[in-house]
Coordinates of C-alpha atoms and ligand atoms in Angstrom, one line a residue:
X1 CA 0.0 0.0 0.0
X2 CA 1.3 3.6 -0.5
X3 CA 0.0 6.6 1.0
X4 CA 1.1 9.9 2.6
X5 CA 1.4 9.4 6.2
X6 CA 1.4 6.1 7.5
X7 CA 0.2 6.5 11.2
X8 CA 0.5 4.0 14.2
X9 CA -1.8 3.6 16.9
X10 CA -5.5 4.6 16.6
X11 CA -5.7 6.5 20.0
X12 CA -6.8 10.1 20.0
X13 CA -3.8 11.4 18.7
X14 CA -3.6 9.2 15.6
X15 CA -7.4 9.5 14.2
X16 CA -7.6 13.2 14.4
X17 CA -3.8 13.3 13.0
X18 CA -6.0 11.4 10.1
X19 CA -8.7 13.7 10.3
X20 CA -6.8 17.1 10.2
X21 CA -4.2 15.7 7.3
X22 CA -7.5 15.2 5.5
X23 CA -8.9 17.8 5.4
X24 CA -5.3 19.6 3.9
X25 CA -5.8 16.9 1.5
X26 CA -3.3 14.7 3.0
X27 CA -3.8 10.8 2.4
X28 CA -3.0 8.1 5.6
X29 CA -3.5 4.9 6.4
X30 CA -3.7 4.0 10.2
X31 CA -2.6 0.6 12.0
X32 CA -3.9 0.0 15.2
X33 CA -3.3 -3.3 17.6
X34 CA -6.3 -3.5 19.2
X35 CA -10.4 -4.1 18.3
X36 CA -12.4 -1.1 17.6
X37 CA -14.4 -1.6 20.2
X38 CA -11.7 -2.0 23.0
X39 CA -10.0 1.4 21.9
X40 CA -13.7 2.9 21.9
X41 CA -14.4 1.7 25.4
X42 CA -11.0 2.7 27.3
X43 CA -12.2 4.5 30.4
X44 CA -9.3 7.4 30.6
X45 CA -9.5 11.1 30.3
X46 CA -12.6 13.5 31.0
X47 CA -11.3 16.9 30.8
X48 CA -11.0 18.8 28.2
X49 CA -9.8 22.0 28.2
X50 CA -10.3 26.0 26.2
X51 CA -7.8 25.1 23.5
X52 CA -9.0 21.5 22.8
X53 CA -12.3 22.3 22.1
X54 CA -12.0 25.2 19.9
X55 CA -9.7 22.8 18.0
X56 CA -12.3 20.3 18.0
X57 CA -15.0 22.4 17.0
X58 CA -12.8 24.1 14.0
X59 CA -12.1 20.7 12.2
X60 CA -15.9 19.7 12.4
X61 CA -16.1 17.8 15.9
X62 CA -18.0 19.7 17.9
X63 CA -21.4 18.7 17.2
X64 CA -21.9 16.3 20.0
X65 CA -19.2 18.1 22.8
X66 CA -21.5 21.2 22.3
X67 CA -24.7 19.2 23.2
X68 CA -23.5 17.4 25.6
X69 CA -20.4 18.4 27.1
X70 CA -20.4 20.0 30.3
X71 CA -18.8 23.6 30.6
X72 CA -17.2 24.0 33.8
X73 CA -16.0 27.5 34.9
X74 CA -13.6 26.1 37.8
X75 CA -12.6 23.8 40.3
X76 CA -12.6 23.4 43.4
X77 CA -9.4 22.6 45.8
X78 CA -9.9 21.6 49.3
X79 CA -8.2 20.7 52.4
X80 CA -9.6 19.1 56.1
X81 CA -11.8 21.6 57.4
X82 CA -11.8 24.0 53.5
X83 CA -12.9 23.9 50.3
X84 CA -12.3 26.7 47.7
X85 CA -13.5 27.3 44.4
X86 CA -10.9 28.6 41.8
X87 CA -13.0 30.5 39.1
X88 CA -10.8 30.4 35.1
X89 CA -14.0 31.7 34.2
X90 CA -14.0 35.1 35.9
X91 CA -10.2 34.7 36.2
X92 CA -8.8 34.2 32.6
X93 CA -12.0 34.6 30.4
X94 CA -12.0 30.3 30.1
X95 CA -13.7 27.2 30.6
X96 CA -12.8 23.4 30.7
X97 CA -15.4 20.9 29.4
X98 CA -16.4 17.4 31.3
X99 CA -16.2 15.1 28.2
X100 CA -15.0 12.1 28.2
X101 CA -11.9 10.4 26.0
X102 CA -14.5 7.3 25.1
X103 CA -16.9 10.5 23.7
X104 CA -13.6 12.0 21.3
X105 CA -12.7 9.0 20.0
X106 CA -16.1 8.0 19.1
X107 CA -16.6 11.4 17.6
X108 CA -13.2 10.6 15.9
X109 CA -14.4 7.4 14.9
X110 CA -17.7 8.4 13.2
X111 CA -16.0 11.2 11.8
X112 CA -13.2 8.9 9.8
X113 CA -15.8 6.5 8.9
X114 CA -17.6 9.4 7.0
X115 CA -14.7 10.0 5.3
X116 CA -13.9 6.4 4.2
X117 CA -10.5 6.4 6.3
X118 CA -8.1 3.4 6.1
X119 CA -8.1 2.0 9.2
X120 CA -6.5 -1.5 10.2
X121 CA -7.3 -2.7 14.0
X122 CA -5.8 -5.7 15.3
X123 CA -2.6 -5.5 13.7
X124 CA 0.1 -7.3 15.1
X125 CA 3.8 -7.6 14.3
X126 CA 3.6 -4.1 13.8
X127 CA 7.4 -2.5 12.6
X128 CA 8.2 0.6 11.3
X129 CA 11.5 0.5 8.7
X130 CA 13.8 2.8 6.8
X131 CA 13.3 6.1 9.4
X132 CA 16.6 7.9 7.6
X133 CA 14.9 8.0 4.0
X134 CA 12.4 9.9 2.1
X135 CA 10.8 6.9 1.9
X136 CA 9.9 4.9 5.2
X137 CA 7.6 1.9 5.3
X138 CA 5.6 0.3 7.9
X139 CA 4.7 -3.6 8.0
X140 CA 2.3 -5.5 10.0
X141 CA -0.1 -8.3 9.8
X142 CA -3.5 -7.8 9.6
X143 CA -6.6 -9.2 11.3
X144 CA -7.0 -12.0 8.6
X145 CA -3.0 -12.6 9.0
X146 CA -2.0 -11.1 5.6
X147 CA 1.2 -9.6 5.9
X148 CA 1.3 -5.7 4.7
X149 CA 3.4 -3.2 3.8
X150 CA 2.8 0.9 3.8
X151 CA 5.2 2.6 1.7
X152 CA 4.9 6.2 3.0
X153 CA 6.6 9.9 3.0
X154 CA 6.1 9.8 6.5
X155 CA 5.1 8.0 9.6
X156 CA 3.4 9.6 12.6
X157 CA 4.0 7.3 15.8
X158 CA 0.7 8.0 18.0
X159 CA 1.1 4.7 19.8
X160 CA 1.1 5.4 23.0
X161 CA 3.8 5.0 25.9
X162 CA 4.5 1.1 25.1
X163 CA 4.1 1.3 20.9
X164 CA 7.1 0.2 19.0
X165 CA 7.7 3.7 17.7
X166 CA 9.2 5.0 20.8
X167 CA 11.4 2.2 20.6
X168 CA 12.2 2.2 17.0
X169 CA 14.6 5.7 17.8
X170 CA 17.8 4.6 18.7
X171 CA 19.2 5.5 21.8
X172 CA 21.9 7.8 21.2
X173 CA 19.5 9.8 18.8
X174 CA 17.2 10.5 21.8
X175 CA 17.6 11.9 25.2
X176 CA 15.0 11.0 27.6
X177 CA 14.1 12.4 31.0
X178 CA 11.6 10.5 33.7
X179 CA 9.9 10.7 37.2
X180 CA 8.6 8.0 38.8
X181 CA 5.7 8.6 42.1
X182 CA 5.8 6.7 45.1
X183 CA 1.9 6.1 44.8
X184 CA -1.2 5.3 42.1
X185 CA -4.8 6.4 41.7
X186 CA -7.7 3.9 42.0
X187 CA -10.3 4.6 39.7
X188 CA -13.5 4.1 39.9
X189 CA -16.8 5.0 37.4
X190 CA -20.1 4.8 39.3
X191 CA -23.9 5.2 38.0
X192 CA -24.3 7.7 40.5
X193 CA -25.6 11.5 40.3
X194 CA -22.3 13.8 41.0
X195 CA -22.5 15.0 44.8
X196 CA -21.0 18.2 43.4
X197 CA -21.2 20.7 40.5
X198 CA -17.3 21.1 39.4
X199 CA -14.5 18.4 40.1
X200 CA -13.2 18.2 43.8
X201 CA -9.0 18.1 44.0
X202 CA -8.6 16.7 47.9
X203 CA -5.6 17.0 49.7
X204 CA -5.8 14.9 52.8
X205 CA -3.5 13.2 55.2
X206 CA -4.9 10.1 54.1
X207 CA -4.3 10.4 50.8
X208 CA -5.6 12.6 47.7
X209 CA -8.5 12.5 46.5
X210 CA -10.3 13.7 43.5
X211 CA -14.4 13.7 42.6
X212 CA -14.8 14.2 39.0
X213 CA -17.9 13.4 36.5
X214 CA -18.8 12.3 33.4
X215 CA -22.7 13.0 32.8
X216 CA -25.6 13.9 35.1
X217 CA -26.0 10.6 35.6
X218 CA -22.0 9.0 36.1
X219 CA -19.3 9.9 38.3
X220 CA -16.1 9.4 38.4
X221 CA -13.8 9.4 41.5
X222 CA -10.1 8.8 42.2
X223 CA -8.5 7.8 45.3
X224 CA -4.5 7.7 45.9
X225 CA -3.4 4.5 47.1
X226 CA 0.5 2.8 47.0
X227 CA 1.9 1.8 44.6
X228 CA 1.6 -2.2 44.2
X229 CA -1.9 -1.8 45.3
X230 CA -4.3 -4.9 44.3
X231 CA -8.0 -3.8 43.7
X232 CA -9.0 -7.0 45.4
X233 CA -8.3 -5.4 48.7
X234 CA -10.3 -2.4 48.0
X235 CA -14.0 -3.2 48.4
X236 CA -17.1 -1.4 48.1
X237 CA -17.7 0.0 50.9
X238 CA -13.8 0.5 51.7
X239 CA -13.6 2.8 48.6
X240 CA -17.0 4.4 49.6
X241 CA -15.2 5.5 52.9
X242 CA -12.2 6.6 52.0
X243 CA -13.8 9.0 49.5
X244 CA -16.0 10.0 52.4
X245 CA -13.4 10.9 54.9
X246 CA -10.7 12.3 52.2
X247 CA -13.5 14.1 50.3
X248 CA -15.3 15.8 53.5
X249 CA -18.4 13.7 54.1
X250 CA -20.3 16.0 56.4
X251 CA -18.1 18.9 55.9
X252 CA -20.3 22.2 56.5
X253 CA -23.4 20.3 55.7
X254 CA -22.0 18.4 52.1
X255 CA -22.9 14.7 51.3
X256 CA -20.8 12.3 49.2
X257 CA -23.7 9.8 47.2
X258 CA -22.2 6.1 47.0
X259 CA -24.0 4.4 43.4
X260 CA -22.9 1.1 41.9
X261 CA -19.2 1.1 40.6
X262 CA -19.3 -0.3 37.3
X263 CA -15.5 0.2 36.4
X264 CA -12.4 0.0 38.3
X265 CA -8.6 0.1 37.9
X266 CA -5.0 0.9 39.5
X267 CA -3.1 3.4 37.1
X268 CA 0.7 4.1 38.1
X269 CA 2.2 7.7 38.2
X270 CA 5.0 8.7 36.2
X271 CA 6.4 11.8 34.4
X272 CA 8.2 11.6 30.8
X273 CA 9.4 13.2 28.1
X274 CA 11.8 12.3 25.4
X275 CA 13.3 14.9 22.5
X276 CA 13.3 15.4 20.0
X277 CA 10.1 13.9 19.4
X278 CA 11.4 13.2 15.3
X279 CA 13.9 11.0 14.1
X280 CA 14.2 11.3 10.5
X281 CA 10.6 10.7 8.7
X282 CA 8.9 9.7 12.0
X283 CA 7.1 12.1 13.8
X284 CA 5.9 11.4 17.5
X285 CA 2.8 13.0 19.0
X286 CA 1.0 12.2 22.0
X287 CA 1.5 9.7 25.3
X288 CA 4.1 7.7 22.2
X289 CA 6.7 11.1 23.3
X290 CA 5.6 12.1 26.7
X291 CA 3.6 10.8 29.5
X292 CA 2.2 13.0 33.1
X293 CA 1.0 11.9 35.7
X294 CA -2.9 12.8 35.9
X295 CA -3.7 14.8 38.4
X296 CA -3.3 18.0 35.7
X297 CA -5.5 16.6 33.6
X298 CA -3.1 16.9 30.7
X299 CA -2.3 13.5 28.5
X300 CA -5.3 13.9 26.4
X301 CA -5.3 17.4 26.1
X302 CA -1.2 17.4 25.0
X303 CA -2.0 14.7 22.6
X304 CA -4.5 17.3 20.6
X305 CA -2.3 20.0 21.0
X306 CA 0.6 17.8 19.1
X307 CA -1.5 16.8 16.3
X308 CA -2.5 20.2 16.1
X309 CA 1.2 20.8 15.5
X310 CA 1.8 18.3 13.3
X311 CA -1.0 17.9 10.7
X312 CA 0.2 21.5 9.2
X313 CA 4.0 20.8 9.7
X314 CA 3.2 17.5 7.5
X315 CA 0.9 19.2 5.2
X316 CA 3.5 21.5 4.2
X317 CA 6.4 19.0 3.8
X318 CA 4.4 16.6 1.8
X319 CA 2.7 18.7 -0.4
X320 CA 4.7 21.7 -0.7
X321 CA 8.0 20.2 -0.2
X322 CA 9.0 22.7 2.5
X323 CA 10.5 21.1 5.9
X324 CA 10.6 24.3 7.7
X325 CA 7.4 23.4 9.7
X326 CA 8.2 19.8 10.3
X327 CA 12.0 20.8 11.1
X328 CA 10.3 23.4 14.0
X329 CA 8.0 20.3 14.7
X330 CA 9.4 18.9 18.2
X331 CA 10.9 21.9 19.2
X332 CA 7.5 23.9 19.1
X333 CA 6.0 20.6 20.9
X334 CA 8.5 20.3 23.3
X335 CA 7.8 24.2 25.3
X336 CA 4.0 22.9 25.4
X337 CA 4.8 20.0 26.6
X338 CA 7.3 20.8 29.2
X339 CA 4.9 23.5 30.7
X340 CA 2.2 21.1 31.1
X341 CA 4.7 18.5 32.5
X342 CA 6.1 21.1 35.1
X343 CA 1.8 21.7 35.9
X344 CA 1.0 17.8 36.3
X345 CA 4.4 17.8 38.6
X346 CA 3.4 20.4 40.4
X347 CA -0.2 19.9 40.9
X348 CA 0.9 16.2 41.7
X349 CA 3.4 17.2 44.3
X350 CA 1.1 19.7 46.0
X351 CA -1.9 17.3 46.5
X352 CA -0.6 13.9 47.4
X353 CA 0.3 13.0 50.9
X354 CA 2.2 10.6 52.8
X355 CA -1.1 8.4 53.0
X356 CA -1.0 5.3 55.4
X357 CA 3.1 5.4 55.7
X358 CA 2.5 8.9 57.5
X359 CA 4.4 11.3 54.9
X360 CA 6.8 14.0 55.9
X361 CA 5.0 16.3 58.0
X362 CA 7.7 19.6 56.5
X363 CA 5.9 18.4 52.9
X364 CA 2.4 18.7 55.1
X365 CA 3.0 22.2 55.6
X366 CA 4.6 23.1 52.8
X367 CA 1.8 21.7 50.6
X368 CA -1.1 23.2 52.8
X369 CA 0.5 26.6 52.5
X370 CA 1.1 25.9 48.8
X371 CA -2.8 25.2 48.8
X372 CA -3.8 28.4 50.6
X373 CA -1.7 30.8 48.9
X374 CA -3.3 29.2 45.6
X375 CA -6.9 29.3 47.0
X376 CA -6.7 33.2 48.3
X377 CA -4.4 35.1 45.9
X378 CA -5.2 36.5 42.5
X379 CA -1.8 35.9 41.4
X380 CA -1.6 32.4 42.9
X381 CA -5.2 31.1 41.4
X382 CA -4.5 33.2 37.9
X383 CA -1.6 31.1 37.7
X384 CA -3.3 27.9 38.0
X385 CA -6.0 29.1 35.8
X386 CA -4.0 29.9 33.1
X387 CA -2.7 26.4 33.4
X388 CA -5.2 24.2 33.8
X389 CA -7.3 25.9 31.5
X390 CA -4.9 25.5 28.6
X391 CA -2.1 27.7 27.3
X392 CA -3.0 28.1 23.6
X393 CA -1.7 25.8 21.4
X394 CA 0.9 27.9 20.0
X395 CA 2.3 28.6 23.6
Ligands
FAD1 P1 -3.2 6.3 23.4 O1 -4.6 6.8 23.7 O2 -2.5 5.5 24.3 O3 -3.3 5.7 21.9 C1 -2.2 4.9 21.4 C2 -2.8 3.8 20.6 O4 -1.7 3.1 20.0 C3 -3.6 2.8 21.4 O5 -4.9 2.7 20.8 C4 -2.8 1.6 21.3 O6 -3.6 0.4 21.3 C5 -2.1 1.7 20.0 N1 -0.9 0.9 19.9 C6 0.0 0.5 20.9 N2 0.9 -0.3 20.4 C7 0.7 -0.4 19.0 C8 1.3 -1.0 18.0 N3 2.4 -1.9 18.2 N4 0.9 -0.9 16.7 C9 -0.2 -0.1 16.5 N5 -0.9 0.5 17.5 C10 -0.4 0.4 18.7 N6 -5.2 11.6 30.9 C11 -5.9 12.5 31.5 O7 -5.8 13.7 31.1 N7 -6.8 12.2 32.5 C12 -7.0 10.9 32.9 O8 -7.8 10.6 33.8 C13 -6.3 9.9 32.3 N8 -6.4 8.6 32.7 C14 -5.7 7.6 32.0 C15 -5.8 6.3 32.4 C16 -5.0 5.3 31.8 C17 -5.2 3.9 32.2 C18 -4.1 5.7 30.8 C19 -3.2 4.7 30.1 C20 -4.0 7.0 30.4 C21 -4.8 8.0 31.0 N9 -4.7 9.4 30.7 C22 -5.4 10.3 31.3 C23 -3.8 9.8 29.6 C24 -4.6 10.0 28.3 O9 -5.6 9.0 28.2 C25 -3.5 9.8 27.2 O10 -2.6 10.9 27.4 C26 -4.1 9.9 25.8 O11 -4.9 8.7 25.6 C27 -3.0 10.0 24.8 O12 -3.5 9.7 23.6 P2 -2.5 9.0 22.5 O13 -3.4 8.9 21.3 O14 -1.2 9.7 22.4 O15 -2.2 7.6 23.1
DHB2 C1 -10.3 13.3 35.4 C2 -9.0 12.8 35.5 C3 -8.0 13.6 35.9 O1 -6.8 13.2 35.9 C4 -8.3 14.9 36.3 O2 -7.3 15.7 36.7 C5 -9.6 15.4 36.2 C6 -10.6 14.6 35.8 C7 -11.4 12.4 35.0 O3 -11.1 11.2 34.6 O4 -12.6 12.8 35.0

């Protein structure tokens, strides 16, 4: 097969890489490991935030996210005993939307299908060859076991932190930098009625907690645990509690509503970034170049802002035959995605506690002063604003 861009991994990154390149008239053809359905049902990100969706809604995705995403103007960040609410809205003039990553890539999906996009799930032996020339291929077998080959002026490696295209720049081409967290968030979906109005970031000497959403209807909660942590020792009711006591159950009158948790899952925490995020005629974008730990609500939301990088940097070197754009490509990526990795660091530093092995009670107070200079000064909660809201894409 030949095409423009041959692109691996069908995550977010890769179908609306596809989608954008399309619409510049740009051919691809993507290869994904895993069923349709599996990549459609992944219970990850929710937020999305300003730059995201005016991206979304400029290339014709918005349709749905306008109906039924939910606009939030802020957060709240609380502590035993306080909870404030940091406003983007009256702060910086912008919003972050509840919407969830199963809603984008279904978007996504519809939206390629339209278009009659090229799209082969459960590939395996996936390999991508020839990285130093104009003319890089990728092979793979396909779902009825024929093997394949994409002949390509490019390929974009959207696969993710543990795809082969990571992997496939060699090590003294790359320099890579990583953080590792002494803990990991249990997550939980439940077909309960959110017991607040905008996401809850909890610092407590238990452990963080967080109380997000994903419809009127379905909420979604995190709790920190250690890392190592088997879900078969977290029951129902054990879960139930510790959102209780870490979230404020009773606190000035508020009520945490239990429902039935119908999803469940231990995700580790680590920081990552390699650079440049090219080597030769592969292009990286997404969690395949960086990964942050959550608590910034970031990976999704970097992913976009990549591809929105990309599709015109690959646009102009395949059809106008000018590099300039793709030569600026990682650099441009990289300032975006350092600041958000310094935000998920820092947001991550400032609301996760010692838990059960105590903590160091200097990072208590250093953290809960963090918290209140955040929560009470203009300067302090602008900052976060401006942050968690999303820099533009450009930044
Ligand atoms: P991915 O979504 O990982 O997509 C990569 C795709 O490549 C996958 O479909 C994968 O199957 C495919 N692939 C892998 N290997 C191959 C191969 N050999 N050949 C072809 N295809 C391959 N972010 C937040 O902001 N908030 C959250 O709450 C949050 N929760 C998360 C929970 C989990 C369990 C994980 C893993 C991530 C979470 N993230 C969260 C991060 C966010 O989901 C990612 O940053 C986002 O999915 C990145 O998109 P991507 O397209 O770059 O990568
Ligand atoms: C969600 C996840 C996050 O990491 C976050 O910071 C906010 C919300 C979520 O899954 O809803």
């Amino acid at each position: 097969m030949r095409t423009h861009v041959a692109i691996v991994g069908a995550g977010p990154a890769g179908l609306l890489l596809s989608h954008l390149l399309a619409q510049d008239g740009v051919d691809s053809i993507v290869v994904e490991t895993r069923t349709r359905a599996y990549v459609e049902a992944r219970i990850r990100a929710g937020i999305l935030e300003n730059s995201t969706v005016e991206l979304l809604r400029s290339c014709g995705l918005g349709d749905r996210l306008d109906r039924e995403g939910d606009p939030h103007r802020g957060i709240y960040l609380q502590w035993p005993g306080e909870r404030h609410h940091v406003n983007f809205a009256d702060l910086i003039d912008r919003k972050v939307w509840i919407y969830g990553q199963t809603e984008v890539q279904r978007d996504l999906g519809a939206a390629r299908d339209a278009a009659g996009q090229q799209i082969h799930y459960e590939a395996t032996d996936v390999a991508l060859h020839d990285l130093g020339t104009e003319q890089p291929h990728v092979t793979f077998t396909d779902a009825d076991g024929r093997a394949l080959r994409i002949d390509a002026d490019a390929i974009a490696g959207c696969d993710g932190s543990f795809g082969p295209s990571r992997a496939a720049v060699p090590d003294l081409a790359k320099q890579t930098w990583e953080r590792t967290y002494p803990y990991s968030w249990l997550g939980i979906l439940a077909d309960v009625a959110p017991s607040t109005d905008e996401l809850i970031y909890a610092w407590h000497p238990d452990g963080f907690a967080l109380h997000s959403m994903r419809s009127a209807r379905v909420s979604r909660f995190y709790l920190q645990v250690p890392n190592g942590t088997d879900l078969a020792d977290w029951s129902d009711d054990r879960i139930w509690d510790g959102l209780a006591a870490r979230l404020g159950h009773g606190q000035d009158g508020w009520a945490l509503t239990p429902g039935p948790i119908t999803d469940r899952s231990v995700l580790p925490m680590r920081s990552f970034v390699m650079a440049p995020m090219r080597h030769g005629r592969l292009f990286l974008a997404g969690d395949a170049a960086h990964i942050v730990p959550p608590t910034g609500a970031k990976g999704l939301n970097l992913a976009v802002a990549d591809v929105a990088l990309l599709a015109p940097a690959l646009t102009a070197l395949i059809r106008k035959k000018d590099p300039g754009p793709a030569d600026a490509y990682s650099d441009a990526a990289l300032r975006r995605v350092w600041r958000c990795t310094h935000f998920s660091w820092w947001m991550t530093t400032m609301l996760h506690t010692g838990g059960a092995d105590g903590g160091d009670p200097f990072d208590a107070e250093l953290q809960q002063s963090q918290l209140r200079w955040v929560t009470s000064s203009t300067a302090g909660a602008t900052g976060l604003a401006e942050n968690y809201a999303g820099l533009p894409i450009e930044f």
